[in-house]
Amino acid sequence: MPRRRSFPFHILVFLAPAVLVYTAFMIYPLIDSLWLSLSNKGLAGATHFVGAQNYQTLFSQGQWANPFWNALRNNAVFFVIHMLVQNPVGLALAALLGARIRGAWIYRTIIFTPTILSVVIIGFVWKLILNPAWGISRSILQTVGLASLDYPWLGLESTALITLALISVWQNIGIPMMLFLAALIRIPDELMEAARVDGAGTWRIFWSIQFPLILPTVGIVSVLTFVGNFNAFELIYATQGALAGPNFASDILGTFFFRTFFGYQLQPADPFMGSAVAGVMLLIILAGVLVYLFGWQRRVQQIRY
């Protein structure tokens, strides 16, 4: 008769601390936030379940719907700029640094350094640089003959959001660069050597050999960019404050959630509506991740295998 194996209780001992910490700081707040988004206070001040009423209010009533749709639209623009600027430039830098140029480690360090700096420091420094009164951007533009571009970039509704998105791109471009570089250096050199023997140039080698082989990394970088941008808050808050001026032109879902949940100036705190905003953010991020898992990743696996 075969001997029954005892349950490996020692595994629970090692897993318990991580599970407890993750549950306390991630799972419980998430569930509590979702419960708040489905609740509200009655006339007697007691909290009661209201279902999707908060979400209906968020989408339909002008007091909430107008700033919400404005924040969502700005967040989409913020994300698109990162996808169209940060990731292609990061891929180009990775391809250049992967070509074994002299001093590549110095360039990697310089490009990646802003990523490890505090977002508050980044926002404060760029606010000083772009200050229209005494920032150094004016003298730099005049020196290179671009004095006509001397605008209050953070003070105009038409340029504030784009400027902040480009600052965020400058700070975070090191992450996609390093991920793309790690994927490129894993490609066997024999493939490139064989292509060169057949007469392929550098551009043809990149698009026909290297880029198809790093498509899984392209998908990972894209979904990380999506999640990161729809969770963005710190840079906008550090430079423009919770009102995300001018006139809410740089307001995104993160700053809208902050004002709604905690209150700001004349806007009273409403944790129930704030939780509804957080619930919508969660659904948007979840939808993007599911598109990646069941669309992009599955398609790439079918192509590879």
Short mmCIF file of C-alpha atoms in Angstrom, two decimals:
data_model
loop_
_atom_site.label_atom_id
_atom_site.label_comp_id
_atom_site.label_asym_id
_atom_site.label_seq_id
_atom_site.Cartn_x
_atom_site.Cartn_y
_atom_site.Cartn_z
CA MET A 1 0.00 0.00 0.00
CA PRO A 2 1.56 3.33 -1.05
CA ARG A 3 2.43 5.68 1.74
CA ARG A 4 0.49 8.95 1.76
CA ARG A 5 2.67 12.04 1.58
CA SER A 6 2.12 14.58 4.32
CA PHE A 7 1.03 18.08 3.45
CA PRO A 8 4.06 20.42 3.16
CA PHE A 9 3.12 22.81 5.95
CA HIS A 10 6.54 24.46 5.76
CA ILE A 11 5.42 26.10 2.49
CA LEU A 12 2.63 27.89 4.37
CA VAL A 13 5.18 29.21 6.86
CA PHE A 14 7.15 30.85 4.07
CA LEU A 15 4.10 32.11 2.19
CA ALA A 16 2.18 33.43 5.20
CA PRO A 17 4.11 36.74 5.71
CA ALA A 18 3.82 37.75 2.05
CA VAL A 19 0.15 36.72 1.86
CA LEU A 20 -0.71 38.61 5.04
CA VAL A 21 1.10 41.79 3.94
CA TYR A 22 -0.42 41.66 0.44
CA THR A 23 -3.89 41.05 1.86
CA ALA A 24 -3.59 43.88 4.39
CA PHE A 25 -2.22 46.49 2.00
CA MET A 26 -3.69 45.44 -1.37
CA ILE A 27 -6.64 43.04 -1.24
CA TYR A 28 -8.49 44.55 1.73
CA PRO A 29 -8.18 48.20 0.54
CA LEU A 30 -9.32 47.14 -2.93
CA ILE A 31 -12.40 45.33 -1.63
CA ASP A 32 -13.18 48.15 0.81
CA SER A 33 -12.89 50.73 -1.98
CA LEU A 34 -15.24 48.75 -4.21
CA TRP A 35 -17.73 48.46 -1.34
CA LEU A 36 -17.57 52.21 -0.75
CA SER A 37 -18.25 52.84 -4.43
CA LEU A 38 -21.49 50.85 -4.07
CA SER A 39 -22.57 52.63 -0.88
CA ASN A 40 -23.64 56.06 0.26
CA LYS A 41 -24.99 57.87 3.31
CA GLY A 42 -28.69 58.13 3.93
CA LEU A 43 -30.61 60.98 5.54
CA ALA A 44 -29.82 59.62 8.99
CA GLY A 45 -26.10 59.53 8.22
CA ALA A 46 -25.87 55.73 8.13
CA THR A 47 -24.02 54.04 5.29
CA HIS A 48 -26.20 51.84 3.12
CA PHE A 49 -25.89 49.92 -0.13
CA VAL A 50 -26.98 51.84 -3.25
CA GLY A 51 -25.66 49.57 -6.02
CA ALA A 52 -24.50 51.33 -9.18
CA GLN A 53 -26.10 54.67 -8.26
CA ASN A 54 -22.75 56.37 -7.66
CA TYR A 55 -21.52 55.28 -11.09
CA GLN A 56 -24.73 56.48 -12.70
CA THR A 57 -24.29 59.83 -10.98
CA LEU A 58 -20.66 60.01 -12.11
CA PHE A 59 -21.58 59.43 -15.74
CA SER A 60 -24.77 61.48 -15.98
CA GLN A 61 -24.88 64.45 -13.60
CA GLY A 62 -23.04 67.52 -14.88
CA GLN A 63 -21.39 68.25 -11.53
CA TRP A 64 -19.49 64.98 -11.80
CA ALA A 65 -19.74 64.00 -15.46
CA ASN A 66 -18.11 67.11 -16.93
CA PRO A 67 -14.88 66.94 -14.89
CA PHE A 68 -14.81 63.14 -15.19
CA TRP A 69 -14.97 63.10 -18.99
CA ASN A 70 -12.46 65.93 -19.13
CA ALA A 71 -10.06 63.97 -16.91
CA LEU A 72 -10.59 60.77 -18.92
CA ARG A 73 -9.95 62.59 -22.20
CA ASN A 74 -6.78 64.19 -20.82
CA ASN A 75 -5.63 60.82 -19.49
CA ALA A 76 -6.10 59.27 -22.93
CA VAL A 77 -4.02 62.05 -24.51
CA PHE A 78 -1.38 61.58 -21.80
CA PHE A 79 -1.20 57.86 -22.63
CA VAL A 80 -1.12 58.33 -26.41
CA ILE A 81 1.82 60.75 -26.16
CA HIS A 82 3.75 58.17 -24.15
CA MET A 83 2.93 55.43 -26.66
CA LEU A 84 3.89 57.53 -29.68
CA VAL A 85 6.97 59.21 -28.20
CA GLN A 86 8.35 57.33 -25.20
CA ASN A 87 8.22 53.76 -26.51
CA PRO A 88 9.48 54.37 -30.09
CA VAL A 89 12.31 56.59 -28.82
CA GLY A 90 13.12 54.04 -26.12
CA LEU A 91 13.26 51.32 -28.80
CA ALA A 92 15.52 53.47 -30.99
CA LEU A 93 17.87 54.17 -28.08
CA ALA A 94 17.96 50.47 -27.20
CA ALA A 95 18.84 49.57 -30.79
CA LEU A 96 21.64 52.13 -30.84
CA LEU A 97 23.04 51.06 -27.46
CA GLY A 98 22.78 47.42 -28.46
CA ALA A 99 25.12 48.05 -31.39
CA ARG A 100 28.12 47.90 -29.01
CA ILE A 101 29.13 51.53 -29.40
CA ARG A 102 31.94 52.86 -27.25
CA GLY A 103 30.85 54.12 -23.84
CA ALA A 104 27.40 52.53 -24.11
CA TRP A 105 27.26 52.05 -20.34
CA ILE A 106 27.73 55.80 -19.83
CA TYR A 107 24.81 56.61 -22.13
CA ARG A 108 22.64 53.99 -20.45
CA THR A 109 23.39 55.51 -17.05
CA ILE A 110 22.68 59.06 -18.19
CA ILE A 111 19.38 58.14 -19.87
CA PHE A 112 18.20 55.97 -16.96
CA THR A 113 19.16 58.42 -14.18
CA PRO A 114 15.94 60.53 -14.32
CA THR A 115 13.91 57.35 -13.79
CA ILE A 116 15.32 56.82 -10.30
CA LEU A 117 14.78 60.44 -9.22
CA SER A 118 11.79 61.50 -7.16
CA VAL A 119 8.81 62.65 -9.20
CA VAL A 120 8.44 65.61 -6.83
CA ILE A 121 12.02 66.68 -7.58
CA ILE A 122 11.44 66.26 -11.32
CA GLY A 123 8.29 68.37 -11.21
CA PHE A 124 9.88 71.09 -9.07
CA VAL A 125 12.99 71.33 -11.28
CA TRP A 126 11.05 71.50 -14.53
CA LYS A 127 8.71 74.07 -13.04
CA LEU A 128 11.75 76.21 -12.30
CA ILE A 129 13.22 75.63 -15.77
CA LEU A 130 9.99 76.57 -17.57
CA ASN A 131 9.15 79.55 -15.38
CA PRO A 132 8.37 82.39 -17.86
CA ALA A 133 9.77 85.07 -15.55
CA TRP A 134 13.19 83.76 -14.56
CA GLY A 135 13.47 80.18 -15.84
CA ILE A 136 16.53 79.21 -17.87
CA SER A 137 14.38 77.97 -20.77
CA ARG A 138 14.13 81.53 -22.10
CA SER A 139 17.89 82.05 -22.29
CA ILE A 140 18.43 78.59 -23.81
CA LEU A 141 15.84 79.20 -26.54
CA GLN A 142 17.32 82.60 -27.30
CA THR A 143 20.81 81.13 -27.53
CA VAL A 144 19.78 78.51 -30.13
CA GLY A 145 17.69 81.02 -32.10
CA LEU A 146 14.27 79.75 -31.00
CA ALA A 147 13.12 82.77 -29.02
CA SER A 148 9.72 82.55 -30.76
CA LEU A 149 9.06 79.35 -28.76
CA ASP A 150 9.35 81.17 -25.45
CA TYR A 151 5.88 80.45 -24.08
CA PRO A 152 4.58 79.83 -20.56
CA TRP A 153 4.30 76.14 -21.42
CA LEU A 154 2.78 75.14 -18.09
CA GLY A 155 0.51 78.19 -17.96
CA LEU A 156 -1.46 77.77 -21.18
CA GLU A 157 -4.43 75.45 -21.51
CA SER A 158 -3.30 74.38 -24.98
CA THR A 159 0.23 73.36 -23.95
CA ALA A 160 0.15 72.37 -20.27
CA LEU A 161 -0.90 68.73 -20.72
CA ILE A 162 1.45 68.08 -23.66
CA THR A 163 4.35 69.66 -21.78
CA LEU A 164 3.72 67.53 -18.70
CA ALA A 165 3.44 64.39 -20.84
CA LEU A 166 6.80 65.14 -22.49
CA ILE A 167 8.37 65.74 -19.08
CA SER A 168 7.03 62.36 -17.99
CA VAL A 169 8.45 60.82 -21.19
CA TRP A 170 11.87 62.33 -20.43
CA GLN A 171 11.80 60.92 -16.92
CA ASN A 172 10.55 57.42 -17.69
CA ILE A 173 12.10 56.68 -21.07
CA GLY A 174 14.84 54.68 -19.37
CA ILE A 175 12.41 51.88 -18.45
CA PRO A 176 11.32 50.89 -22.00
CA MET A 177 14.89 51.45 -23.20
CA MET A 178 16.29 48.92 -20.71
CA LEU A 179 13.51 46.40 -21.39
CA PHE A 180 14.02 46.64 -25.14
CA LEU A 181 17.80 46.46 -24.72
CA ALA A 182 17.51 43.34 -22.56
CA ALA A 183 15.36 41.72 -25.28
CA LEU A 184 17.71 42.73 -28.09
CA ILE A 185 20.88 41.39 -26.48
CA ARG A 186 19.19 37.99 -26.00
CA ILE A 187 18.92 37.53 -29.77
CA PRO A 188 21.69 35.18 -31.00
CA ASP A 189 24.40 36.95 -32.99
CA GLU A 190 24.37 34.08 -35.51
CA LEU A 191 21.03 35.32 -36.89
CA MET A 192 22.40 38.78 -37.63
CA GLU A 193 25.63 37.39 -39.06
CA ALA A 194 23.69 35.13 -41.41
CA ALA A 195 21.58 38.10 -42.56
CA ARG A 196 24.69 40.20 -43.20
CA VAL A 197 26.17 37.39 -45.26
CA ASP A 198 22.99 37.40 -47.36
CA GLY A 199 23.47 41.14 -47.93
CA ALA A 200 20.93 42.57 -45.49
CA GLY A 201 21.64 46.04 -44.11
CA THR A 202 21.24 47.29 -40.56
CA TRP A 203 17.72 48.62 -41.14
CA ARG A 204 16.56 45.38 -42.81
CA ILE A 205 18.08 43.27 -40.02
CA PHE A 206 16.25 45.29 -37.39
CA TRP A 207 12.80 45.15 -38.98
CA SER A 208 13.00 41.60 -40.35
CA ILE A 209 14.85 39.82 -37.53
CA GLN A 210 15.21 41.82 -34.32
CA PHE A 211 11.82 43.53 -34.11
CA PRO A 212 9.71 40.36 -34.70
CA LEU A 213 11.72 38.56 -32.02
CA ILE A 214 11.08 41.26 -29.39
CA LEU A 215 7.33 41.54 -30.02
CA PRO A 216 6.54 39.97 -26.60
CA THR A 217 8.61 42.72 -24.97
CA VAL A 218 6.79 45.35 -27.05
CA GLY A 219 3.51 44.05 -25.65
CA ILE A 220 4.81 44.10 -22.07
CA VAL A 221 6.11 47.66 -22.45
CA SER A 222 2.79 48.76 -23.96
CA VAL A 223 0.68 47.33 -21.14
CA LEU A 224 3.07 48.76 -18.52
CA THR A 225 2.75 52.15 -20.20
CA PHE A 226 -1.04 51.84 -20.18
CA VAL A 227 -1.23 50.89 -16.52
CA GLY A 228 1.33 53.50 -15.46
CA ASN A 229 -0.35 56.35 -17.30
CA PHE A 230 -3.86 55.61 -16.08
CA ASN A 231 -2.41 55.49 -12.55
CA ALA A 232 -0.48 58.73 -13.01
CA PHE A 233 -0.82 61.42 -10.35
CA GLU A 234 2.46 62.57 -8.81
CA LEU A 235 3.89 64.68 -11.66
CA ILE A 236 0.65 66.57 -12.28
CA TYR A 237 0.19 67.19 -8.56
CA ALA A 238 3.82 68.30 -8.06
CA THR A 239 3.73 70.83 -10.90
CA GLN A 240 0.11 71.97 -11.21
CA GLY A 241 -1.37 71.13 -7.82
CA ALA A 242 -4.59 69.22 -7.14
CA LEU A 243 -6.59 71.58 -9.40
CA ALA A 244 -4.40 70.51 -12.35
CA GLY A 245 -4.47 73.93 -13.95
CA PRO A 246 -4.78 76.04 -15.85
CA ASN A 247 -8.55 75.65 -15.72
CA PHE A 248 -8.27 71.84 -15.30
CA ALA A 249 -6.46 71.57 -18.65
CA SER A 250 -4.02 69.00 -17.20
CA ASP A 251 -6.56 67.23 -15.00
CA ILE A 252 -6.36 63.43 -15.23
CA LEU A 253 -8.18 60.64 -13.42
CA GLY A 254 -5.61 60.56 -10.61
CA THR A 255 -6.00 64.23 -9.69
CA PHE A 256 -9.77 64.07 -10.16
CA PHE A 257 -9.89 61.13 -7.76
CA PHE A 258 -7.74 62.99 -5.23
CA ARG A 259 -10.02 66.04 -5.18
CA THR A 260 -13.14 63.91 -5.04
CA PHE A 261 -12.06 61.50 -2.31
CA PHE A 262 -10.10 63.84 -0.02
CA GLY A 263 -11.65 67.20 -0.94
CA TYR A 264 -9.76 70.30 -1.96
CA GLN A 265 -10.41 73.98 -1.25
CA LEU A 266 -14.17 74.53 -1.75
CA GLN A 267 -14.84 70.96 -2.93
CA PRO A 268 -15.90 68.79 0.03
CA ALA A 269 -14.59 65.27 0.40
CA ASP A 270 -16.89 62.52 -0.86
CA PRO A 271 -15.29 59.10 -0.31
CA PHE A 272 -18.22 57.33 -1.94
CA MET A 273 -17.94 59.19 -5.24
CA GLY A 274 -14.16 59.09 -4.96
CA SER A 275 -14.34 55.31 -4.67
CA ALA A 276 -16.56 55.26 -7.76
CA VAL A 277 -13.85 57.17 -9.66
CA ALA A 278 -11.28 54.65 -8.40
CA GLY A 279 -13.59 51.82 -9.51
CA VAL A 280 -13.75 53.25 -13.03
CA MET A 281 -9.95 53.55 -13.08
CA LEU A 282 -9.70 49.90 -12.03
CA LEU A 283 -12.10 48.81 -14.78
CA ILE A 284 -10.18 50.78 -17.43
CA ILE A 285 -6.86 49.29 -16.35
CA LEU A 286 -8.37 45.81 -16.12
CA ALA A 287 -9.82 46.15 -19.62
CA GLY A 288 -6.41 47.17 -21.00
CA VAL A 289 -4.69 44.24 -19.30
CA LEU A 290 -7.31 41.78 -20.59
CA VAL A 291 -6.88 43.10 -24.14
CA TYR A 292 -3.14 42.46 -23.77
CA LEU A 293 -3.57 38.96 -22.31
CA PHE A 294 -6.26 37.66 -24.68
CA GLY A 295 -5.40 39.73 -27.74
CA TRP A 296 -1.75 40.61 -28.09
CA GLN A 297 -0.07 37.90 -26.02
CA ARG A 298 -2.13 35.04 -27.45
CA ARG A 299 -1.55 36.29 -30.99
CA VAL A 300 2.21 36.53 -30.43
CA GLN A 301 2.28 33.00 -29.01
CA GLN A 302 0.39 31.67 -32.04
CA ILE A 303 2.87 33.37 -34.37
CA ARG A 304 5.87 32.01 -32.48
CA TYR A 305 4.60 28.47 -31.97
#
